JSON list of C-alpha atoms in Angstrom, two decimals:
[
{"chain": "A", "resi": 393, "resn": "MET", "atom": "CA", "xyz": [78.52, 80.15, 79.12]},
{"chain": "A", "resi": 394, "resn": "LYS", "atom": "CA", "xyz": [75.26, 81.85, 78.15]},
{"chain": "A", "resi": 395, "resn": "LEU", "atom": "CA", "xyz": [73.71, 80.85, 81.49]},
{"chain": "A", "resi": 396, "resn": "LYS", "atom": "CA", "xyz": [76.72, 82.29, 83.31]},
{"chain": "A", "resi": 397, "resn": "LYS", "atom": "CA", "xyz": [76.37, 85.62, 81.47]},
{"chain": "A", "resi": 398, "resn": "ILE", "atom": "CA", "xyz": [72.65, 85.76, 82.29]},
{"chain": "A", "resi": 399, "resn": "LEU", "atom": "CA", "xyz": [73.42, 84.97, 85.93]},
{"chain": "A", "resi": 400, "resn": "ILE", "atom": "CA", "xyz": [76.12, 87.64, 86.13]},
{"chain": "A", "resi": 401, "resn": "SER", "atom": "CA", "xyz": [73.82, 90.21, 84.46]},
{"chain": "A", "resi": 402, "resn": "THR", "atom": "CA", "xyz": [71.05, 89.41, 86.91]},
{"chain": "A", "resi": 403, "resn": "LEU", "atom": "CA", "xyz": [73.42, 89.61, 89.85]},
{"chain": "A", "resi": 404, "resn": "SER", "atom": "CA", "xyz": [74.75, 92.95, 88.66]},
{"chain": "A", "resi": 405, "resn": "ALA", "atom": "CA", "xyz": [71.22, 94.33, 88.43]},
{"chain": "A", "resi": 406, "resn": "VAL", "atom": "CA", "xyz": [70.45, 93.07, 91.94]},
{"chain": "A", "resi": 407, "resn": "ALA", "atom": "CA", "xyz": [73.70, 94.59, 93.27]},
{"chain": "A", "resi": 408, "resn": "ILE", "atom": "CA", "xyz": [72.82, 97.94, 91.69]},
{"chain": "A", "resi": 409, "resn": "MET", "atom": "CA", "xyz": [69.33, 97.81, 93.19]},
{"chain": "A", "resi": 410, "resn": "PHE", "atom": "CA", "xyz": [70.71, 97.08, 96.66]},
{"chain": "A", "resi": 411, "resn": "GLY", "atom": "CA", "xyz": [73.28, 99.87, 96.28]},
{"chain": "A", "resi": 412, "resn": "THR", "atom": "CA", "xyz": [70.84, 102.52, 95.07]},
{"chain": "A", "resi": 413, "resn": "LEU", "atom": "CA", "xyz": [67.45, 101.67, 96.54]},
{"chain": "A", "resi": 414, "resn": "ALA", "atom": "CA", "xyz": [68.36, 100.57, 100.04]},
{"chain": "A", "resi": 415, "resn": "PRO", "atom": "CA", "xyz": [70.21, 102.28, 102.86]},
{"chain": "A", "resi": 416, "resn": "ALA", "atom": "CA", "xyz": [73.64, 100.81, 103.53]},
{"chain": "A", "resi": 417, "resn": "THR", "atom": "CA", "xyz": [72.47, 98.87, 106.58]},
{"chain": "A", "resi": 418, "resn": "SER", "atom": "CA", "xyz": [69.09, 97.71, 105.32]},
{"chain": "A", "resi": 419, "resn": "THR", "atom": "CA", "xyz": [68.18, 94.05, 104.94]},
{"chain": "A", "resi": 420, "resn": "MET", "atom": "CA", "xyz": [64.92, 95.00, 103.15]},
{"chain": "A", "resi": 421, "resn": "ALA", "atom": "CA", "xyz": [62.92, 91.97, 104.36]},
{"chain": "A", "resi": 422, "resn": "ALA", "atom": "CA", "xyz": [64.66, 89.79, 101.78]},
{"chain": "A", "resi": 423, "resn": "GLU", "atom": "CA", "xyz": [65.62, 87.06, 104.18]},
{"chain": "A", "resi": 424, "resn": "SER", "atom": "CA", "xyz": [64.85, 84.27, 101.74]},
{"chain": "A", "resi": 425, "resn": "GLN", "atom": "CA", "xyz": [66.65, 85.92, 98.83]},
{"chain": "A", "resi": 426, "resn": "VAL", "atom": "CA", "xyz": [69.99, 84.40, 97.86]},
{"chain": "A", "resi": 427, "resn": "ILE", "atom": "CA", "xyz": [72.49, 85.72, 95.32]},
{"chain": "A", "resi": 428, "resn": "GLU", "atom": "CA", "xyz": [74.80, 83.10, 93.80]},
{"chain": "A", "resi": 429, "resn": "ILE", "atom": "CA", "xyz": [77.91, 83.28, 91.65]},
{"chain": "A", "resi": 430, "resn": "ASP", "atom": "CA", "xyz": [78.87, 79.73, 90.83]},
{"chain": "A", "resi": 431, "resn": "ASP", "atom": "CA", "xyz": [79.60, 78.34, 94.31]},
{"chain": "A", "resi": 432, "resn": "ILE", "atom": "CA", "xyz": [79.86, 81.71, 96.08]},
{"chain": "A", "resi": 433, "resn": "GLU", "atom": "CA", "xyz": [76.64, 82.53, 97.93]},
{"chain": "A", "resi": 434, "resn": "VAL", "atom": "CA", "xyz": [75.70, 85.86, 99.53]},
{"chain": "A", "resi": 435, "resn": "THR", "atom": "CA", "xyz": [72.55, 86.38, 101.60]},
{"chain": "A", "resi": 436, "resn": "PRO", "atom": "CA", "xyz": [71.05, 89.54, 103.11]},
{"chain": "A", "resi": 437, "resn": "GLU", "atom": "CA", "xyz": [71.82, 88.17, 106.59]},
{"chain": "A", "resi": 438, "resn": "GLN", "atom": "CA", "xyz": [75.53, 88.61, 105.80]},
{"chain": "A", "resi": 439, "resn": "LEU", "atom": "CA", "xyz": [75.30, 92.40, 105.51]},
{"chain": "A", "resi": 440, "resn": "SER", "atom": "CA", "xyz": [77.97, 93.83, 107.73]},
{"chain": "A", "resi": 441, "resn": "ASP", "atom": "CA", "xyz": [80.87, 96.26, 107.76]},
{"chain": "A", "resi": 442, "resn": "GLY", "atom": "CA", "xyz": [82.26, 97.01, 104.31]},
{"chain": "A", "resi": 443, "resn": "VAL", "atom": "CA", "xyz": [82.38, 96.28, 100.61]},
{"chain": "A", "resi": 444, "resn": "THR", "atom": "CA", "xyz": [83.23, 93.06, 98.75]},
{"chain": "A", "resi": 445, "resn": "VAL", "atom": "CA", "xyz": [84.29, 92.51, 95.12]},
{"chain": "A", "resi": 446, "resn": "VAL", "atom": "CA", "xyz": [84.05, 89.03, 93.57]},
{"chain": "A", "resi": 447, "resn": "LEU", "atom": "CA", "xyz": [86.06, 88.21, 90.41]},
{"chain": "A", "resi": 448, "resn": "THR", "atom": "CA", "xyz": [85.02, 85.24, 88.26]},
{"chain": "A", "resi": 449, "resn": "LYS", "atom": "CA", "xyz": [86.92, 84.21, 85.14]},
{"chain": "A", "resi": 450, "resn": "ASN", "atom": "CA", "xyz": [85.08, 83.81, 81.83]},
{"chain": "A", "resi": 451, "resn": "GLU", "atom": "CA", "xyz": [85.89, 81.16, 79.25]},
{"chain": "A", "resi": 452, "resn": "ASP", "atom": "CA", "xyz": [87.67, 83.79, 77.13]},
{"chain": "A", "resi": 453, "resn": "GLY", "atom": "CA", "xyz": [90.07, 84.58, 80.01]},
{"chain": "A", "resi": 454, "resn": "THR", "atom": "CA", "xyz": [88.51, 87.91, 81.01]},
{"chain": "A", "resi": 455, "resn": "PHE", "atom": "CA", "xyz": [87.07, 88.53, 84.48]},
{"chain": "A", "resi": 456, "resn": "ASP", "atom": "CA", "xyz": [83.58, 89.61, 85.49]},
{"chain": "A", "resi": 457, "resn": "GLN", "atom": "CA", "xyz": [83.29, 91.59, 88.70]},
{"chain": "A", "resi": 458, "resn": "THR", "atom": "CA", "xyz": [80.38, 91.80, 91.07]},
{"chain": "A", "resi": 459, "resn": "VAL", "atom": "CA", "xyz": [80.38, 94.31, 93.92]},
{"chain": "A", "resi": 460, "resn": "PHE", "atom": "CA", "xyz": [78.49, 93.39, 97.08]},
{"chain": "A", "resi": 461, "resn": "TYR", "atom": "CA", "xyz": [78.08, 96.29, 99.48]},
{"chain": "A", "resi": 462, "resn": "ASP", "atom": "CA", "xyz": [78.08, 95.60, 103.23]},
{"chain": "A", "resi": 463, "resn": "THR", "atom": "CA", "xyz": [78.85, 91.90, 102.83]},
{"chain": "A", "resi": 464, "resn": "ASP", "atom": "CA", "xyz": [80.65, 90.02, 105.58]},
{"chain": "A", "resi": 465, "resn": "ILE", "atom": "CA", "xyz": [83.26, 88.00, 103.67]},
{"chain": "A", "resi": 466, "resn": "ALA", "atom": "CA", "xyz": [83.74, 85.55, 106.55]},
{"chain": "A", "resi": 467, "resn": "SER", "atom": "CA", "xyz": [80.26, 84.14, 105.98]},
{"chain": "A", "resi": 468, "resn": "ILE", "atom": "CA", "xyz": [80.50, 83.75, 102.18]},
{"chain": "A", "resi": 469, "resn": "PRO", "atom": "CA", "xyz": [81.02, 80.06, 101.35]},
{"chain": "A", "resi": 470, "resn": "GLN", "atom": "CA", "xyz": [84.12, 79.66, 99.19]},
{"chain": "A", "resi": 471, "resn": "PRO", "atom": "CA", "xyz": [84.09, 77.46, 96.08]},
{"chain": "A", "resi": 472, "resn": "MET", "atom": "CA", "xyz": [86.55, 74.62, 95.69]},
{"chain": "A", "resi": 473, "resn": "ALA", "atom": "CA", "xyz": [90.14, 75.74, 95.32]},
{"chain": "A", "resi": 474, "resn": "THR", "atom": "CA", "xyz": [91.76, 74.00, 92.38]},
{"chain": "A", "resi": 475, "resn": "ALA", "atom": "CA", "xyz": [95.37, 75.26, 92.65]},
{"chain": "A", "resi": 476, "resn": "ASP", "atom": "CA", "xyz": [96.00, 74.44, 88.99]},
{"chain": "A", "resi": 477, "resn": "GLY", "atom": "CA", "xyz": [98.08, 77.57, 88.30]},
{"chain": "A", "resi": 478, "resn": "GLU", "atom": "CA", "xyz": [95.18, 79.48, 86.75]},
{"chain": "A", "resi": 479, "resn": "LEU", "atom": "CA", "xyz": [93.29, 82.13, 88.74]},
{"chain": "A", "resi": 480, "resn": "GLU", "atom": "CA", "xyz": [89.57, 81.42, 88.23]},
{"chain": "A", "resi": 481, "resn": "TRP", "atom": "CA", "xyz": [88.02, 83.35, 91.11]},
{"chain": "A", "resi": 482, "resn": "ALA", "atom": "CA", "xyz": [89.00, 85.74, 93.88]},
{"chain": "A", "resi": 483, "resn": "VAL", "atom": "CA", "xyz": [87.15, 87.68, 96.56]},
{"chain": "A", "resi": 484, "resn": "PHE", "atom": "CA", "xyz": [88.39, 90.91, 98.21]},
{"chain": "A", "resi": 485, "resn": "HIS", "atom": "CA", "xyz": [86.60, 92.47, 101.20]},
{"chain": "A", "resi": 486, "resn": "LEU", "atom": "CA", "xyz": [87.53, 95.76, 102.89]},
{"chain": "A", "resi": 487, "resn": "GLY", "atom": "CA", "xyz": [85.87, 96.29, 106.24]},
{"chain": "A", "resi": 488, "resn": "PHE", "atom": "CA", "xyz": [85.78, 98.71, 109.15]},
{"chain": "A", "resi": 489, "resn": "ASN", "atom": "CA", "xyz": [84.82, 97.31, 112.56]},
{"chain": "A", "resi": 490, "resn": "ASP", "atom": "CA", "xyz": [85.55, 97.27, 116.29]},
{"chain": "A", "resi": 491, "resn": "TRP", "atom": "CA", "xyz": [84.40, 100.87, 116.76]},
{"chain": "A", "resi": 492, "resn": "ASN", "atom": "CA", "xyz": [84.82, 102.00, 120.33]},
{"chain": "A", "resi": 493, "resn": "ASP", "atom": "CA", "xyz": [84.42, 105.63, 121.30]},
{"chain": "A", "resi": 494, "resn": "ASP", "atom": "CA", "xyz": [86.30, 107.43, 118.51]},
{"chain": "A", "resi": 495, "resn": "THR", "atom": "CA", "xyz": [88.33, 104.69, 116.78]},
{"chain": "A", "resi": 496, "resn": "GLY", "atom": "CA", "xyz": [87.82, 101.65, 114.57]},
{"chain": "A", "resi": 497, "resn": "ARG", "atom": "CA", "xyz": [89.82, 98.93, 112.79]},
{"chain": "A", "resi": 498, "resn": "LEU", "atom": "CA", "xyz": [90.38, 98.87, 109.00]},
{"chain": "A", "resi": 499, "resn": "TYR", "atom": "CA", "xyz": [91.09, 95.41, 107.59]},
{"chain": "A", "resi": 500, "resn": "PHE", "atom": "CA", "xyz": [90.84, 93.30, 104.44]},
{"chain": "A", "resi": 501, "resn": "THR", "atom": "CA", "xyz": [90.05, 89.68, 103.77]},
{"chain": "A", "resi": 502, "resn": "ILE", "atom": "CA", "xyz": [91.06, 88.01, 100.51]},
{"chain": "A", "resi": 503, "resn": "SER", "atom": "CA", "xyz": [90.43, 84.53, 99.10]},
{"chain": "A", "resi": 504, "resn": "ALA", "atom": "CA", "xyz": [91.24, 82.85, 95.80]},
{"chain": "A", "resi": 505, "resn": "ASP", "atom": "CA", "xyz": [91.34, 79.44, 94.16]},
{"chain": "A", "resi": 506, "resn": "GLU", "atom": "CA", "xyz": [95.12, 79.74, 93.84]},
{"chain": "A", "resi": 507, "resn": "PRO", "atom": "CA", "xyz": [97.90, 80.25, 96.40]},
{"chain": "A", "resi": 508, "resn": "MET", "atom": "CA", "xyz": [98.39, 84.02, 96.67]},
{"chain": "A", "resi": 509, "resn": "SER", "atom": "CA", "xyz": [101.74, 85.81, 96.69]},
{"chain": "A", "resi": 510, "resn": "LYS", "atom": "CA", "xyz": [100.74, 89.40, 97.48]},
{"chain": "A", "resi": 511, "resn": "VAL", "atom": "CA", "xyz": [98.02, 92.03, 97.29]},
{"chain": "A", "resi": 512, "resn": "THR", "atom": "CA", "xyz": [98.65, 95.72, 96.68]},
{"chain": "A", "resi": 513, "resn": "GLY", "atom": "CA", "xyz": [96.41, 98.77, 96.51]},
{"chain": "A", "resi": 514, "resn": "ASN", "atom": "CA", "xyz": [95.11, 101.82, 98.33]},
{"chain": "A", "resi": 515, "resn": "ALA", "atom": "CA", "xyz": [92.56, 102.00, 101.15]},
{"chain": "A", "resi": 516, "resn": "TYR", "atom": "CA", "xyz": [90.83, 104.92, 102.81]},
{"chain": "A", "resi": 517, "resn": "VAL", "atom": "CA", "xyz": [88.34, 105.95, 105.47]},
{"chain": "A", "resi": 518, "resn": "THR", "atom": "CA", "xyz": [86.64, 109.33, 105.08]},
{"chain": "A", "resi": 519, "resn": "SER", "atom": "CA", "xyz": [83.63, 111.18, 106.43]},
{"chain": "A", "resi": 520, "resn": "THR", "atom": "CA", "xyz": [80.42, 110.91, 104.42]},
{"chain": "A", "resi": 521, "resn": "SER", "atom": "CA", "xyz": [80.33, 114.63, 103.58]},
{"chain": "A", "resi": 522, "resn": "ILE", "atom": "CA", "xyz": [79.82, 115.14, 99.86]},
{"chain": "A", "resi": 523, "resn": "LEU", "atom": "CA", "xyz": [81.35, 118.61, 99.59]},
{"chain": "A", "resi": 524, "resn": "PHE", "atom": "CA", "xyz": [84.22, 118.50, 102.07]},
{"chain": "A", "resi": 525, "resn": "PRO", "atom": "CA", "xyz": [84.92, 114.96, 103.29]},
{"chain": "A", "resi": 526, "resn": "ALA", "atom": "CA", "xyz": [87.41, 114.65, 106.13]},
{"chain": "A", "resi": 527, "resn": "THR", "atom": "CA", "xyz": [90.07, 111.97, 105.61]},
{"chain": "A", "resi": 528, "resn": "TYR", "atom": "CA", "xyz": [90.66, 109.76, 108.64]},
{"chain": "A", "resi": 529, "resn": "TYR", "atom": "CA", "xyz": [92.96, 107.28, 106.88]},
{"chain": "A", "resi": 530, "resn": "SER", "atom": "CA", "xyz": [94.42, 107.03, 103.40]},
{"chain": "A", "resi": 531, "resn": "ASP", "atom": "CA", "xyz": [97.42, 104.89, 102.51]},
{"chain": "A", "resi": 532, "resn": "SER", "atom": "CA", "xyz": [98.74, 102.34, 100.07]},
{"chain": "A", "resi": 533, "resn": "PHE", "atom": "CA", "xyz": [99.37, 98.74, 101.09]},
{"chain": "A", "resi": 534, "resn": "ASN", "atom": "CA", "xyz": [101.58, 95.92, 99.84]},
{"chain": "A", "resi": 535, "resn": "LYS", "atom": "CA", "xyz": [100.97, 92.76, 101.83]},
{"chain": "A", "resi": 536, "resn": "ALA", "atom": "CA", "xyz": [102.75, 89.42, 101.39]},
{"chain": "A", "resi": 537, "resn": "LEU", "atom": "CA", "xyz": [100.25, 86.55, 101.48]},
{"chain": "A", "resi": 538, "resn": "ASN", "atom": "CA", "xyz": [102.80, 83.70, 101.68]},
{"chain": "A", "resi": 539, "resn": "GLY", "atom": "CA", "xyz": [100.94, 81.17, 99.55]},
{"chain": "A", "resi": 540, "resn": "SER", "atom": "CA", "xyz": [97.68, 81.46, 101.50]},
{"chain": "A", "resi": 541, "resn": "MET", "atom": "CA", "xyz": [94.37, 80.87, 99.73]},
{"chain": "A", "resi": 542, "resn": "ASN", "atom": "CA", "xyz": [92.22, 82.64, 102.36]},
{"chain": "A", "resi": 543, "resn": "THR", "atom": "CA", "xyz": [93.57, 85.26, 104.74]},
{"chain": "A", "resi": 544, "resn": "SER", "atom": "CA", "xyz": [92.88, 88.52, 106.52]},
{"chain": "A", "resi": 545, "resn": "ARG", "atom": "CA", "xyz": [95.15, 91.41, 107.50]},
{"chain": "A", "resi": 546, "resn": "THR", "atom": "CA", "xyz": [94.66, 94.53, 109.59]},
{"chain": "A", "resi": 547, "resn": "LEU", "atom": "CA", "xyz": [95.62, 97.66, 107.67]},
{"chain": "A", "resi": 548, "resn": "LYS", "atom": "CA", "xyz": [95.22, 100.03, 110.62]},
{"chain": "A", "resi": 549, "resn": "ASP", "atom": "CA", "xyz": [94.06, 99.66, 114.21]},
{"chain": "A", "resi": 550, "resn": "ASP", "atom": "CA", "xyz": [92.65, 102.71, 115.94]},
{"chain": "A", "resi": 551, "resn": "VAL", "atom": "CA", "xyz": [91.59, 104.80, 112.92]},
{"chain": "A", "resi": 552, "resn": "ASP", "atom": "CA", "xyz": [90.38, 107.95, 114.67]},
{"chain": "A", "resi": 553, "resn": "THR", "atom": "CA", "xyz": [86.98, 108.96, 113.28]},
{"chain": "A", "resi": 554, "resn": "GLY", "atom": "CA", "xyz": [86.05, 111.41, 116.02]},
{"chain": "A", "resi": 555, "resn": "ASP", "atom": "CA", "xyz": [82.42, 111.17, 117.01]},
{"chain": "A", "resi": 556, "resn": "GLU", "atom": "CA", "xyz": [81.18, 110.11, 113.54]},
{"chain": "A", "resi": 557, "resn": "ASP", "atom": "CA", "xyz": [78.32, 107.57, 113.47]},
{"chain": "A", "resi": 558, "resn": "LYS", "atom": "CA", "xyz": [79.16, 106.53, 109.91]},
{"chain": "A", "resi": 559, "resn": "VAL", "atom": "CA", "xyz": [82.16, 106.68, 107.57]},
{"chain": "A", "resi": 560, "resn": "ARG", "atom": "CA", "xyz": [82.97, 105.89, 103.95]},
{"chain": "A", "resi": 561, "resn": "VAL", "atom": "CA", "xyz": [85.37, 102.96, 103.49]},
{"chain": "A", "resi": 562, "resn": "GLY", "atom": "CA", "xyz": [86.92, 102.35, 100.09]},
{"chain": "A", "resi": 563, "resn": "PHE", "atom": "CA", "xyz": [89.77, 101.00, 98.00]},
{"chain": "A", "resi": 564, "resn": "SER", "atom": "CA", "xyz": [91.42, 101.62, 94.65]},
{"chain": "A", "resi": 565, "resn": "SER", "atom": "CA", "xyz": [94.02, 99.98, 92.41]},
{"chain": "A", "resi": 566, "resn": "VAL", "atom": "CA", "xyz": [93.82, 96.64, 94.26]},
{"chain": "A", "resi": 567, "resn": "VAL", "atom": "CA", "xyz": [95.82, 93.92, 92.47]},
{"chain": "A", "resi": 568, "resn": "LEU", "atom": "CA", "xyz": [96.13, 90.30, 93.60]},
{"chain": "A", "resi": 569, "resn": "THR", "atom": "CA", "xyz": [99.20, 88.38, 92.42]},
{"chain": "A", "resi": 570, "resn": "THR", "atom": "CA", "xyz": [99.24, 84.59, 92.77]},
{"chain": "A", "resi": 571, "resn": "VAL", "atom": "CA", "xyz": [102.29, 82.39, 93.34]},
{"chain": "A", "resi": 572, "resn": "ALA", "atom": "CA", "xyz": [102.02, 81.39, 89.65]},
{"chain": "A", "resi": 573, "resn": "ASP", "atom": "CA", "xyz": [102.16, 85.15, 88.77]},
{"chain": "A", "resi": 574, "resn": "GLU", "atom": "CA", "xyz": [98.51, 85.33, 87.64]},
{"chain": "A", "resi": 575, "resn": "LYS", "atom": "CA", "xyz": [96.91, 88.71, 88.40]},
{"chain": "A", "resi": 576, "resn": "GLY", "atom": "CA", "xyz": [93.41, 89.75, 89.43]},
{"chain": "A", "resi": 577, "resn": "TYR", "atom": "CA", "xyz": [92.42, 93.42, 89.28]},
{"chain": "A", "resi": 578, "resn": "PHE", "atom": "CA", "xyz": [89.62, 94.61, 91.56]},
{"chain": "A", "resi": 579, "resn": "SER", "atom": "CA", "xyz": [87.33, 97.55, 90.73]},
{"chain": "A", "resi": 580, "resn": "ASN", "atom": "CA", "xyz": [87.69, 100.76, 92.72]},
{"chain": "A", "resi": 581, "resn": "THR", "atom": "CA", "xyz": [84.74, 101.07, 95.07]},
{"chain": "A", "resi": 582, "resn": "SER", "atom": "CA", "xyz": [83.56, 102.35, 98.44]},
{"chain": "A", "resi": 583, "resn": "GLN", "atom": "CA", "xyz": [80.67, 102.04, 100.86]},
{"chain": "A", "resi": 584, "resn": "VAL", "atom": "CA", "xyz": [79.25, 103.88, 103.85]},
{"chain": "A", "resi": 585, "resn": "VAL", "atom": "CA", "xyz": [79.60, 101.88, 107.06]},
{"chain": "A", "resi": 586, "resn": "GLU", "atom": "CA", "xyz": [77.57, 102.72, 110.16]},
{"chain": "A", "resi": 587, "resn": "ARG", "atom": "CA", "xyz": [78.69, 102.29, 113.75]}
]
């Protein structure tokens, strides 16, 4: 348990450093660096199109959360799924891709060690302006997951971003509910994504 807390603390510090010291699309010559949470591994080569939150359950039943900015969830190896009725880990990724001319696709990917019933929350795409950000998309979602343990859904095709070269993609109030009615709550977060 103590080793797990040290690992999570170290990972949190690394995530903060990547989020504050590096531009959103930078790989910072850290090609040999690997960040691990139990069996979930994230490398700088996986930097991509959005933001990812990883939940891991502690022995006392609480969850630790680690936010990975610009991480491509499709390339994160998933730990063994136990399907024992108890949610022990979950990963939620919100991404924005397939930009062509003025539009892009907003989607999420979610995985867990338990069969999932549904995921709910809010997602948005805005300009990166600090004072007066333009909103290109903002809506709640409630998606049935039909017992899947790893799935992806498009929230909106053709989000019109005009001629922007970068946008802010984010989510809030995201809650995963498993078939066994366990719940995982993901932190509100956002990230700038470049074309």
